[in-house]
mmCIF file of C-alpha atoms in Angstrom:
data_model
loop_
_atom_site.group_PDB
_atom_site.id
_atom_site.type_symbol
_atom_site.label_atom_id
_atom_site.label_comp_id
_atom_site.label_asym_id
_atom_site.label_seq_id
_atom_site.Cartn_x
_atom_site.Cartn_y
_atom_site.Cartn_z
ATOM 1 C CA MET A 588 0.332 -0.383 -0.280
ATOM 2 C CA ASP A 589 1.402 3.357 -1.195
ATOM 3 C CA LEU A 590 1.086 6.620 0.732
ATOM 4 C CA TYR A 591 -1.882 7.929 -1.416
ATOM 5 C CA ASP A 592 -4.135 4.896 -0.765
ATOM 6 C CA LEU A 593 -3.038 4.528 2.533
ATOM 7 C CA PHE A 594 -4.519 8.541 3.229
ATOM 8 C CA PHE A 595 -7.357 8.009 1.295
ATOM 9 C CA LEU A 596 -8.694 5.462 3.780
ATOM 10 C CA LEU A 597 -7.869 7.409 6.318
ATOM 11 C CA SER A 598 -9.714 10.318 4.704
ATOM 12 C CA LEU A 599 -12.753 8.075 4.588
ATOM 13 C CA ALA A 600 -12.547 7.449 8.185
ATOM 14 C CA ALA A 601 -11.854 11.356 8.855
ATOM 15 C CA GLY A 602 -14.706 12.293 5.896
ATOM 16 C CA PHE A 603 -16.778 10.410 7.648
ATOM 17 C CA LEU A 604 -16.084 11.934 11.481
ATOM 18 C CA MET A 605 -16.685 15.055 9.779
ATOM 19 C CA ALA A 606 -20.035 13.803 8.360
ATOM 20 C CA PHE A 607 -21.418 12.808 11.618
ATOM 21 C CA ASN A 608 -20.419 15.874 13.223
ATOM 22 C CA LEU A 609 -22.110 17.882 10.217
ATOM 23 C CA GLY A 610 -25.243 15.912 11.566
ATOM 24 C CA ALA A 611 -24.417 16.339 15.106
ATOM 25 C CA ASN A 612 -23.970 20.187 15.060
ATOM 26 C CA ASP A 613 -25.166 21.818 11.563
ATOM 27 C CA VAL A 614 -28.044 19.978 10.866
ATOM 28 C CA ALA A 615 -29.521 20.085 14.365
ATOM 29 C CA ASN A 616 -29.930 23.672 14.054
ATOM 30 C CA SER A 617 -32.654 22.860 11.142
ATOM 31 C CA MET A 618 -34.675 20.856 13.901
ATOM 32 C CA ALA A 619 -34.133 23.071 16.833
ATOM 33 C CA SER A 620 -37.114 25.572 16.578
ATOM 34 C CA ALA A 621 -39.429 23.075 15.784
ATOM 35 C CA VAL A 622 -37.989 20.930 18.865
ATOM 36 C CA GLY A 623 -38.054 24.456 21.185
ATOM 37 C CA ALA A 624 -41.294 25.084 20.336
ATOM 38 C CA ARG A 625 -43.141 21.327 20.620
ATOM 39 C CA ALA A 626 -44.085 21.210 17.203
ATOM 40 C CA ILE A 627 -42.269 18.026 17.413
ATOM 41 C CA THR A 628 -40.520 15.549 19.709
ATOM 42 C CA VAL A 629 -36.680 15.120 19.848
ATOM 43 C CA LYS A 630 -37.356 11.539 18.330
ATOM 44 C CA GLN A 631 -39.464 12.653 15.496
ATOM 45 C CA ALA A 632 -36.697 15.818 14.764
ATOM 46 C CA VAL A 633 -34.012 12.956 14.850
ATOM 47 C CA PHE A 634 -36.215 10.782 12.431
ATOM 48 C CA ILE A 635 -37.152 13.388 9.797
ATOM 49 C CA ALA A 636 -33.761 14.976 9.729
ATOM 50 C CA GLY A 637 -31.869 11.607 9.389
ATOM 51 C CA ILE A 638 -34.014 10.567 6.566
ATOM 52 C CA LEU A 639 -34.235 14.105 4.615
ATOM 53 C CA ASN A 640 -30.425 14.727 5.268
ATOM 54 C CA PHE A 641 -29.404 11.337 3.752
ATOM 55 C CA VAL A 642 -31.685 11.963 0.808
ATOM 56 C CA GLY A 643 -30.374 15.252 0.306
ATOM 57 C CA ALA A 644 -27.063 14.403 0.180
ATOM 58 C CA VAL A 645 -27.277 11.336 -1.676
ATOM 59 C CA PHE A 646 -29.995 12.156 -4.569
ATOM 60 C CA LEU A 647 -29.635 16.136 -4.221
ATOM 61 C CA GLY A 648 -26.237 16.190 -3.596
ATOM 62 C CA SER A 649 -23.896 17.611 -6.466
ATOM 63 C CA HIS A 650 -21.827 15.153 -7.721
ATOM 64 C CA VAL A 651 -19.290 17.625 -8.758
ATOM 65 C CA THR A 652 -17.214 19.403 -5.784
ATOM 66 C CA ALA A 653 -14.860 21.872 -5.102
ATOM 67 C CA THR A 654 -11.773 19.941 -3.911
ATOM 68 C CA VAL A 655 -10.330 22.670 -2.087
ATOM 69 C CA SER A 656 -13.076 23.929 -0.120
ATOM 70 C CA LYS A 657 -14.271 27.373 -0.852
ATOM 71 C CA GLY A 658 -11.301 28.073 -2.511
ATOM 72 C CA ILE A 659 -9.694 29.170 0.610
ATOM 73 C CA ILE A 660 -5.782 28.481 -1.020
ATOM 74 C CA ASN A 661 -4.377 28.012 -4.219
ATOM 75 C CA PRO A 662 -2.708 24.683 -4.778
ATOM 76 C CA ALA A 663 -0.531 25.764 -7.485
ATOM 77 C CA GLY A 664 1.231 27.387 -5.023
ATOM 78 C CA ILE A 665 2.257 24.024 -3.445
ATOM 79 C CA SER A 666 4.324 22.156 -5.777
ATOM 80 C CA ASP A 667 4.540 18.523 -4.159
ATOM 81 C CA PRO A 668 1.182 16.684 -4.344
ATOM 82 C CA GLN A 669 1.779 14.583 -1.395
ATOM 83 C CA LEU A 670 1.711 17.848 0.821
ATOM 84 C CA ILE A 671 -1.540 18.425 -0.275
ATOM 85 C CA LEU A 672 -2.525 14.643 -0.071
ATOM 86 C CA ILE A 673 -1.845 15.292 4.122
ATOM 87 C CA GLY A 674 -2.429 18.524 4.351
ATOM 88 C CA MET A 675 -6.236 17.853 3.037
ATOM 89 C CA PHE A 676 -6.079 14.666 5.343
ATOM 90 C CA SER A 677 -4.929 16.980 8.596
ATOM 91 C CA ALA A 678 -7.229 19.567 7.617
ATOM 92 C CA LEU A 679 -10.279 17.183 7.196
ATOM 93 C CA LEU A 680 -9.305 15.931 10.881
ATOM 94 C CA ALA A 681 -8.905 18.819 12.536
ATOM 95 C CA ALA A 682 -11.974 20.744 11.755
ATOM 96 C CA ALA A 683 -13.894 17.551 12.436
ATOM 97 C CA LEU A 684 -12.242 17.511 15.865
ATOM 98 C CA TRP A 685 -13.331 20.928 16.208
ATOM 99 C CA VAL A 686 -16.808 20.842 15.779
ATOM 100 C CA LEU A 687 -17.103 17.233 17.845
ATOM 101 C CA ILE A 688 -15.606 19.345 20.603
ATOM 102 C CA ALA A 689 -18.311 21.911 20.343
ATOM 103 C CA THR A 690 -21.125 19.569 19.241
ATOM 104 C CA LEU A 691 -20.425 17.693 23.112
ATOM 105 C CA THR A 692 -20.152 21.006 24.633
ATOM 106 C CA GLY A 693 -23.695 21.888 23.020
ATOM 107 C CA LEU A 694 -22.889 24.695 21.285
ATOM 108 C CA PRO A 695 -23.273 25.119 17.622
ATOM 109 C CA VAL A 696 -20.388 26.409 15.571
ATOM 110 C CA SER A 697 -19.843 26.571 11.393
ATOM 111 C CA SER A 698 -18.283 23.608 10.014
ATOM 112 C CA THR A 699 -17.779 25.565 6.785
ATOM 113 C CA HIS A 700 -15.196 27.925 8.820
ATOM 114 C CA SER A 701 -14.024 24.859 10.787
ATOM 115 C CA ILE A 702 -13.485 23.696 7.062
ATOM 116 C CA VAL A 703 -11.889 27.209 6.102
ATOM 117 C CA GLY A 704 -9.648 27.445 8.838
ATOM 118 C CA ALA A 705 -8.515 24.190 8.764
ATOM 119 C CA ILE A 706 -7.308 24.206 5.360
ATOM 120 C CA LEU A 707 -6.006 27.640 5.865
ATOM 121 C CA GLY A 708 -3.632 26.127 8.923
ATOM 122 C CA PHE A 709 -1.700 23.644 6.385
ATOM 123 C CA GLY A 710 -1.918 25.848 3.577
ATOM 124 C CA ILE A 711 0.184 28.732 5.333
ATOM 125 C CA VAL A 712 2.880 26.004 6.627
ATOM 126 C CA ALA A 713 2.898 24.006 3.355
ATOM 127 C CA GLY A 714 2.867 26.853 0.496
ATOM 128 C CA GLY A 715 3.558 30.346 2.895
ATOM 129 C CA PRO A 716 0.895 32.946 3.334
ATOM 130 C CA SER A 717 0.642 33.514 -0.673
ATOM 131 C CA VAL A 718 -1.016 30.591 -1.178
ATOM 132 C CA VAL A 719 -3.928 31.686 0.832
ATOM 133 C CA GLN A 720 -6.711 33.560 -0.998
ATOM 134 C CA TRP A 721 -7.022 36.370 1.876
ATOM 135 C CA SER A 722 -10.261 37.982 -0.029
ATOM 136 C CA LYS A 723 -12.048 34.539 0.509
ATOM 137 C CA LEU A 724 -11.040 34.941 4.135
ATOM 138 C CA GLY A 725 -12.164 38.629 4.535
ATOM 139 C CA GLY A 726 -15.997 37.159 3.168
ATOM 140 C CA VAL A 727 -15.546 34.537 5.669
ATOM 141 C CA VAL A 728 -15.026 37.051 8.978
ATOM 142 C CA ALA A 729 -18.170 39.400 7.260
ATOM 143 C CA SER A 730 -20.223 36.666 7.431
ATOM 144 C CA TRP A 731 -19.427 36.480 11.673
ATOM 145 C CA PHE A 732 -21.272 39.803 11.876
ATOM 146 C CA VAL A 733 -23.436 40.296 8.070
ATOM 147 C CA SER A 734 -25.575 36.726 8.475
ATOM 148 C CA PRO A 735 -26.461 36.688 12.203
ATOM 149 C CA PHE A 736 -27.550 40.539 12.440
ATOM 150 C CA PHE A 737 -29.656 40.431 9.159
ATOM 151 C CA ALA A 738 -31.238 37.164 10.445
ATOM 152 C CA ALA A 739 -32.114 38.704 13.715
ATOM 153 C CA LEU A 740 -33.558 41.779 11.961
ATOM 154 C CA VAL A 741 -35.609 39.582 9.989
ATOM 155 C CA GLY A 742 -37.076 37.277 12.731
ATOM 156 C CA PHE A 743 -37.531 40.580 14.917
ATOM 157 C CA LEU A 744 -39.640 42.149 12.122
ATOM 158 C CA ILE A 745 -41.582 39.005 11.179
ATOM 159 C CA PHE A 746 -42.521 37.845 14.815
ATOM 160 C CA THR A 747 -43.626 41.415 15.437
ATOM 161 C CA GLN A 748 -45.705 41.508 12.514
ATOM 162 C CA ILE A 749 -47.410 38.459 13.537
ATOM 163 C CA ARG A 750 -47.973 39.755 16.976
ATOM 164 C CA ARG A 751 -49.758 42.900 15.453
ATOM 165 C CA LYS A 752 -51.809 40.963 13.151
ATOM 166 C CA ILE A 753 -52.869 37.986 14.910
ATOM 167 C CA PHE A 754 -51.953 38.232 18.617
ATOM 168 C CA MET A 755 -53.437 41.859 18.703
ATOM 169 C CA ALA A 756 -56.434 41.599 16.616
ATOM 170 C CA THR A 757 -60.010 40.928 18.516
ATOM 171 C CA HIS A 758 -60.765 37.697 17.236
ATOM 172 C CA PHE A 759 -57.480 35.676 17.001
ATOM 173 C CA ILE A 760 -58.175 32.311 15.604
ATOM 174 C CA GLU A 761 -60.320 34.056 12.317
ATOM 175 C CA SER A 762 -56.712 36.517 11.966
ATOM 176 C CA ALA A 763 -54.708 33.533 12.155
ATOM 177 C CA ARG A 764 -56.626 31.714 9.664
ATOM 178 C CA THR A 765 -56.601 34.759 7.683
ATOM 179 C CA TRP A 766 -52.832 35.457 7.715
ATOM 180 C CA GLY A 767 -51.429 31.922 8.309
ATOM 181 C CA PRO A 768 -52.230 30.580 4.548
ATOM 182 C CA ARG A 769 -50.348 33.870 3.725
ATOM 183 C CA TRP A 770 -47.319 33.596 5.501
ATOM 184 C CA MET A 771 -47.264 30.203 4.036
ATOM 185 C CA ALA A 772 -47.422 30.784 0.593
ATOM 186 C CA LEU A 773 -44.593 33.179 1.160
ATOM 187 C CA THR A 774 -42.953 30.639 2.772
ATOM 188 C CA MET A 775 -43.254 28.678 -0.575
ATOM 189 C CA VAL A 776 -41.789 31.312 -2.546
ATOM 190 C CA LEU A 777 -38.663 31.337 -0.429
ATOM 191 C CA VAL A 778 -38.474 27.619 -0.600
ATOM 192 C CA GLY A 779 -38.975 27.310 -4.067
ATOM 193 C CA PHE A 780 -36.377 30.175 -5.015
ATOM 194 C CA SER A 781 -34.171 28.611 -2.650
ATOM 195 C CA PHE A 782 -34.629 25.295 -4.311
ATOM 196 C CA LEU A 783 -34.175 26.525 -7.794
ATOM 197 C CA TYR A 784 -30.955 28.929 -6.841
ATOM 198 C CA LYS A 785 -29.390 27.078 -4.194
ATOM 199 C CA THR A 786 -29.657 23.106 -4.404
ATOM 200 C CA PRO A 787 -27.131 21.478 -7.051
ATOM 201 C CA VAL A 788 -30.587 19.996 -8.803
ATOM 202 C CA GLY A 789 -32.279 23.553 -8.889
ATOM 203 C CA GLU A 790 -28.902 24.572 -10.510
ATOM 204 C CA GLN A 791 -29.093 21.766 -13.333
ATOM 205 C CA LEU A 792 -32.354 22.631 -14.172
ATOM 206 C CA ALA A 793 -30.775 26.050 -14.813
ATOM 207 C CA LEU A 794 -34.453 27.884 -15.770
ATOM 208 C CA ALA A 795 -34.718 31.431 -16.698
ATOM 209 C CA TRP A 796 -36.205 33.833 -14.708
ATOM 210 C CA TYR A 797 -39.568 34.276 -15.761
ATOM 211 C CA GLN A 798 -39.782 30.426 -15.607
ATOM 212 C CA SER A 799 -38.809 30.173 -12.162
ATOM 213 C CA LEU A 800 -41.066 33.110 -11.345
ATOM 214 C CA ALA A 801 -44.356 31.393 -13.096
ATOM 215 C CA LEU A 802 -43.347 28.164 -11.299
ATOM 216 C CA VAL A 803 -42.971 29.526 -7.835
ATOM 217 C CA ALA A 804 -45.901 31.373 -8.192
ATOM 218 C CA VAL A 805 -48.094 28.526 -8.885
ATOM 219 C CA LEU A 806 -46.591 26.215 -6.316
ATOM 220 C CA ALA A 807 -47.471 29.000 -3.794
ATOM 221 C CA LEU A 808 -50.744 29.254 -4.825
ATOM 222 C CA VAL A 809 -51.317 25.482 -4.407
ATOM 223 C CA VAL A 810 -49.705 26.111 -1.060
ATOM 224 C CA TRP A 811 -52.060 28.948 -0.161
ATOM 225 C CA TYR A 812 -55.321 27.092 -1.233
ATOM 226 C CA LEU A 813 -54.144 23.990 0.534
ATOM 227 C CA SER A 814 -53.287 25.656 3.881
ATOM 228 C CA ALA A 815 -56.216 27.885 3.666
ATOM 229 C CA ARG A 816 -58.380 24.729 3.747
ATOM 230 C CA MET A 817 -55.817 23.463 6.753
ATOM 231 C CA ALA A 818 -56.173 26.208 8.423
ATOM 232 C CA TRP A 819 -60.362 26.786 7.666
ATOM 233 C CA ARG A 820 -60.617 22.877 9.569
ATOM 234 C CA LEU A 821 -58.399 23.465 12.409
ATOM 235 C CA ALA A 822 -60.222 26.633 13.080
ATOM 236 C CA LYS A 823 -63.105 24.684 13.851
ATOM 237 C CA ARG A 824 -61.585 22.645 16.343
ATOM 238 C CA VAL A 825 -59.615 25.022 18.591
ATOM 239 C CA GLU A 826 -60.680 27.675 21.134
ATOM 240 C CA GLU A 827 -60.038 31.363 20.568
ATOM 241 C CA SER A 828 -57.023 31.750 22.264
ATOM 242 C CA ALA A 829 -53.334 31.868 21.827
ATOM 243 C CA GLU A 830 -52.648 28.183 21.880
ATOM 244 C CA GLY A 831 -55.495 27.701 19.341
ATOM 245 C CA VAL A 832 -53.343 30.309 17.208
ATOM 246 C CA GLU A 833 -49.844 28.198 18.172
ATOM 247 C CA ALA A 834 -51.613 25.050 16.886
ATOM 248 C CA ILE A 835 -52.382 26.612 13.546
ATOM 249 C CA PHE A 836 -48.582 27.932 13.030
ATOM 250 C CA ARG A 837 -47.599 24.132 14.331
ATOM 251 C CA LYS A 838 -48.057 22.691 11.160
ATOM 252 C CA MET A 839 -46.536 25.122 9.185
ATOM 253 C CA GLN A 840 -43.379 24.986 11.364
ATOM 254 C CA ILE A 841 -43.184 21.635 10.354
ATOM 255 C CA PHE A 842 -42.892 22.387 6.695
ATOM 256 C CA THR A 843 -40.342 24.965 6.843
ATOM 257 C CA SER A 844 -38.111 22.624 9.329
ATOM 258 C CA CYS A 845 -38.324 19.846 6.754
ATOM 259 C CA TYR A 846 -37.118 22.370 3.595
ATOM 260 C CA VAL A 847 -34.174 22.837 5.778
ATOM 261 C CA ALA A 848 -33.107 19.617 6.499
ATOM 262 C CA LEU A 849 -33.185 18.035 3.027
ATOM 263 C CA SER A 850 -31.370 21.456 1.884
ATOM 264 C CA GLN A 851 -28.886 20.973 4.148
ATOM 265 C CA GLY A 852 -28.571 17.432 3.103
ATOM 266 C CA ALA A 853 -27.606 18.621 -0.399
ATOM 267 C CA ASN A 854 -25.394 21.537 0.324
ATOM 268 C CA ASP A 855 -23.674 20.675 3.639
ATOM 269 C CA VAL A 856 -22.654 17.454 2.351
ATOM 270 C CA ALA A 857 -19.511 18.839 0.251
ATOM 271 C CA ASN A 858 -17.625 20.073 3.507
ATOM 272 C CA ALA A 859 -17.025 16.247 4.460
ATOM 273 C CA VAL A 860 -16.611 14.645 0.916
ATOM 274 C CA GLY A 861 -14.763 18.024 -0.689
ATOM 275 C CA PRO A 862 -11.313 17.090 0.956
ATOM 276 C CA ILE A 863 -11.956 13.309 0.379
ATOM 277 C CA ALA A 864 -12.661 14.249 -3.441
ATOM 278 C CA ALA A 865 -9.435 16.165 -3.327
ATOM 279 C CA ILE A 866 -7.447 13.035 -2.438
ATOM 280 C CA TYR A 867 -9.327 10.569 -4.236
ATOM 281 C CA VAL A 868 -8.214 12.289 -7.142
ATOM 282 C CA LEU A 869 -4.699 13.127 -5.997
ATOM 283 C CA ALA A 870 -4.617 9.049 -5.577
ATOM 284 C CA LYS A 871 -5.645 8.027 -8.727
ATOM 285 C CA GLN A 872 -4.065 10.953 -10.879
ATOM 286 C CA GLY A 873 -1.115 11.779 -8.935
ATOM 287 C CA ALA A 874 -2.256 15.850 -9.855
ATOM 288 C CA LEU A 875 -5.133 17.934 -7.861
ATOM 289 C CA LEU A 876 -7.832 19.171 -9.982
ATOM 290 C CA ALA A 877 -9.962 22.271 -8.987
ATOM 291 C CA LYS A 878 -13.391 20.098 -8.984
ATOM 292 C CA ALA A 879 -13.500 16.845 -8.820
ATOM 293 C CA ASP A 880 -16.335 14.106 -9.943
ATOM 294 C CA VAL A 881 -17.716 12.570 -6.662
ATOM 295 C CA PRO A 882 -18.873 9.016 -6.823
ATOM 296 C CA LEU A 883 -22.214 7.798 -5.704
ATOM 297 C CA TRP A 884 -20.969 5.787 -2.492
ATOM 298 C CA LEU A 885 -19.048 8.934 -1.263
ATOM 299 C CA LEU A 886 -22.294 11.110 -0.956
ATOM 300 C CA GLY A 887 -23.970 7.901 0.560
ATOM 301 C CA LEU A 888 -21.403 8.075 3.042
ATOM 302 C CA GLY A 889 -21.213 11.593 3.574
ATOM 303 C CA GLY A 890 -25.316 11.315 3.901
ATOM 304 C CA LEU A 891 -24.943 8.330 6.189
ATOM 305 C CA GLY A 892 -22.551 10.055 8.842
ATOM 306 C CA ILE A 893 -25.015 12.986 8.611
ATOM 307 C CA ALA A 894 -27.516 10.717 9.694
ATOM 308 C CA LEU A 895 -26.239 9.299 12.557
ATOM 309 C CA GLY A 896 -24.480 12.201 13.996
ATOM 310 C CA ILE A 897 -27.864 13.662 14.433
ATOM 311 C CA CYS A 898 -29.117 10.365 15.709
ATOM 312 C CA VAL A 899 -26.794 10.127 18.394
ATOM 313 C CA LEU A 900 -25.385 13.707 19.366
ATOM 314 C CA GLY A 901 -28.166 15.993 17.843
ATOM 315 C CA HIS A 902 -29.606 16.839 20.965
ATOM 316 C CA LYS A 903 -27.484 18.696 22.538
ATOM 317 C CA VAL A 904 -26.959 21.232 19.766
ATOM 318 C CA MET A 905 -30.877 21.319 19.662
ATOM 319 C CA ALA A 906 -31.423 22.022 22.871
ATOM 320 C CA THR A 907 -29.314 24.861 23.480
ATOM 321 C CA VAL A 908 -30.546 26.483 20.015
ATOM 322 C CA GLY A 909 -33.935 25.876 20.426
ATOM 323 C CA GLU A 910 -34.740 26.053 24.501
ATOM 324 C CA LYS A 911 -31.336 28.168 25.933
ATOM 325 C CA ILE A 912 -31.405 31.087 24.149
ATOM 326 C CA THR A 913 -34.977 31.848 24.469
ATOM 327 C CA THR A 914 -38.334 30.420 24.957
ATOM 328 C CA LEU A 915 -39.917 29.557 21.524
ATOM 329 C CA THR A 916 -43.755 29.165 20.744
ATOM 330 C CA ASN A 917 -44.701 27.687 17.412
ATOM 331 C CA THR A 918 -45.236 31.392 16.111
ATOM 332 C CA ARG A 919 -41.818 31.861 17.222
ATOM 333 C CA GLY A 920 -40.561 29.010 15.537
ATOM 334 C CA PHE A 921 -41.938 29.835 12.522
ATOM 335 C CA ALA A 922 -40.502 33.353 11.969
ATOM 336 C CA VAL A 923 -37.288 31.789 13.130
ATOM 337 C CA ASP A 924 -37.717 29.370 10.272
ATOM 338 C CA PHE A 925 -38.399 32.243 7.748
ATOM 339 C CA ALA A 926 -36.207 34.028 8.963
ATOM 340 C CA ALA A 927 -32.885 31.969 8.979
ATOM 341 C CA ALA A 928 -34.111 30.456 5.168
ATOM 342 C CA THR A 929 -34.585 34.522 3.957
ATOM 343 C CA THR A 930 -30.996 35.271 5.278
ATOM 344 C CA VAL A 931 -28.961 32.096 3.664
ATOM 345 C CA LEU A 932 -30.959 32.598 0.325
ATOM 346 C CA VAL A 933 -30.393 36.608 0.318
ATOM 347 C CA ALA A 934 -26.817 36.205 1.635
ATOM 348 C CA SER A 935 -25.812 33.359 -1.131
ATOM 349 C CA LYS A 936 -27.282 35.418 -3.808
ATOM 350 C CA LEU A 937 -25.275 38.471 -3.127
ATOM 351 C CA GLY A 938 -22.126 36.263 -2.846
ATOM 352 C CA LEU A 939 -21.426 36.327 0.771
ATOM 353 C CA PRO A 940 -20.073 32.884 2.564
ATOM 354 C CA VAL A 941 -23.126 32.619 5.120
ATOM 355 C CA SER A 942 -23.085 30.082 7.489
ATOM 356 C CA THR A 943 -26.668 28.391 8.484
ATOM 357 C CA THR A 944 -25.298 28.234 11.835
ATOM 358 C CA HIS A 945 -25.194 32.244 12.675
ATOM 359 C CA ALA A 946 -27.981 32.564 10.516
ATOM 360 C CA ALA A 947 -30.241 30.405 12.872
ATOM 361 C CA VAL A 948 -28.979 31.324 15.989
ATOM 362 C CA GLY A 949 -29.305 35.287 15.043
ATOM 363 C CA ALA A 950 -32.799 34.393 13.855
ATOM 364 C CA VAL A 951 -33.629 32.897 17.578
ATOM 365 C CA THR A 952 -31.873 36.295 18.991
ATOM 366 C CA GLY A 953 -34.059 38.410 17.239
ATOM 367 C CA VAL A 954 -37.347 36.929 17.721
ATOM 368 C CA GLY A 955 -36.520 36.882 21.099
ATOM 369 C CA LEU A 956 -35.716 40.264 21.230
ATOM 370 C CA ALA A 957 -39.274 41.575 19.723
ATOM 371 C CA ARG A 958 -40.248 40.593 23.474
ATOM 372 C CA GLY A 959 -37.680 42.546 25.328
ATOM 373 C CA PHE A 960 -33.794 42.110 26.710
ATOM 374 C CA ARG A 961 -34.822 39.990 29.566
ATOM 375 C CA ALA A 962 -36.198 37.445 26.897
ATOM 376 C CA VAL A 963 -32.929 36.681 25.648
ATOM 377 C CA ASP A 964 -30.292 34.614 28.088
ATOM 378 C CA PHE A 965 -27.117 36.865 26.626
ATOM 379 C CA GLY A 966 -24.838 34.237 28.867
ATOM 380 C CA VAL A 967 -25.454 31.293 26.275
ATOM 381 C CA LEU A 968 -25.233 33.142 23.552
ATOM 382 C CA GLY A 969 -21.702 35.284 24.603
ATOM 383 C CA LYS A 970 -20.543 31.393 24.808
ATOM 384 C CA ILE A 971 -21.822 30.470 21.132
ATOM 385 C CA VAL A 972 -20.201 34.001 20.067
ATOM 386 C CA VAL A 973 -16.754 32.866 21.848
ATOM 387 C CA TYR A 974 -16.709 29.891 20.038
ATOM 388 C CA TRP A 975 -17.812 31.801 16.846
ATOM 389 C CA LEU A 976 -14.556 33.783 16.570
ATOM 390 C CA LEU A 977 -12.318 30.838 18.129
ATOM 391 C CA THR A 978 -13.282 28.354 15.244
ATOM 392 C CA VAL A 979 -11.064 29.584 12.085
ATOM 393 C CA PRO A 980 -7.620 30.193 14.625
ATOM 394 C CA ILE A 981 -8.428 26.799 16.689
ATOM 395 C CA ALA A 982 -9.067 24.619 13.261
ATOM 396 C CA ALA A 983 -6.203 26.383 11.982
ATOM 397 C CA LEU A 984 -3.378 25.837 14.896
ATOM 398 C CA THR A 985 -5.244 21.873 15.316
ATOM 399 C CA SER A 986 -4.373 21.331 11.504
ATOM 400 C CA ILE A 987 -1.094 22.500 11.456
ATOM 401 C CA VAL A 988 0.227 20.521 14.559
ATOM 402 C CA ILE A 989 -1.440 17.175 12.916
ATOM 403 C CA PHE A 990 0.148 18.464 9.387
ATOM 404 C CA GLN A 991 3.821 18.595 11.010
ATOM 405 C CA VAL A 992 3.698 15.448 12.841
ATOM 406 C CA LEU A 993 2.462 13.474 9.205
ATOM 407 C CA ARG A 994 4.826 15.365 7.288
ATOM 408 C CA TRP A 995 7.957 14.341 9.569
ATOM 409 C CA THR A 996 6.767 10.724 9.710
ATOM 410 C CA PHE A 997 5.728 10.040 6.253
ATOM 411 C CA LEU A 998 7.934 12.493 4.127
#
């Protein structure tokens, strides 16, 4: 067994660990608001997210991925392919270890920023500062501020609007029956554009803007009609109270959470299989390409790891995001999902490297602030922000240590 085969096998194990952590930390965010608002139980969340993420990763995930995650370094600046081989493995292992530590402490961190920091670390040691695409790193730093604040603002505005239009109305249930389907149709618009512009399958369809608009408009009308019928039936069974309104919004929240889980499986699996794909290409062709075909079995391995991660450790991050920052109800949870999905869609279209983790936490905070500062636990929020700021430097330093040890051992 030569060096390439050895590190390819090792990278499969490290990639599976990274996928496991994606499920346990990133994916748990998608279900946190639904669990925190008691729309579904933890067991139901694990089942739904596990299945939808596996389906998203295997059937909707890209079969072509960037081998150097997010283009953070220029591999042409590193002449020895064996250095890239060992470096990619070091980056994958370092990022996986950091996300695992964060998960065990119940704190949500960005897996994308972990892998970016880890690749940055080995890149500087292997090729010097000149191989780093510093402008990309600047975008990562900007996203620490842009995505949580934008999501918090959207969440604040959405929940304020729900409260004004429904909870401050004379007849709660009648208002919920009127406004619920409108919010549902608007959610479908968001989900439709997210699917067409954010998932690999949607990008492959390559619809013209007017075709996308027509398709999304039809889907929104269908959803409005179906949700209006559902709300009408529910309104006859619930009492004229705040609890009755929450019962109507409970169904809407499950829908948004399911979409986020499916979308995450399709998009985030690349964080686990991208570096493996780089090592796979090196092992097969002896040189690194910018993009690589990803075999279906490798996507399946990533999807299985994500599903297993949310089953085993997903409850830890779910408890923090869904329960410890602020108290969530179904209307608040719906506002959180809507704000997080809006942030990810808008920021992606503007070319900003947004983190779903940051968007979810920002949205929860914004919805909490709509009820005043006392409604938010800033102690928990402070710990989360510290972990966000530590992610890139710790992943980079860990990657450097692993890289140097392996370099001295094998080269």
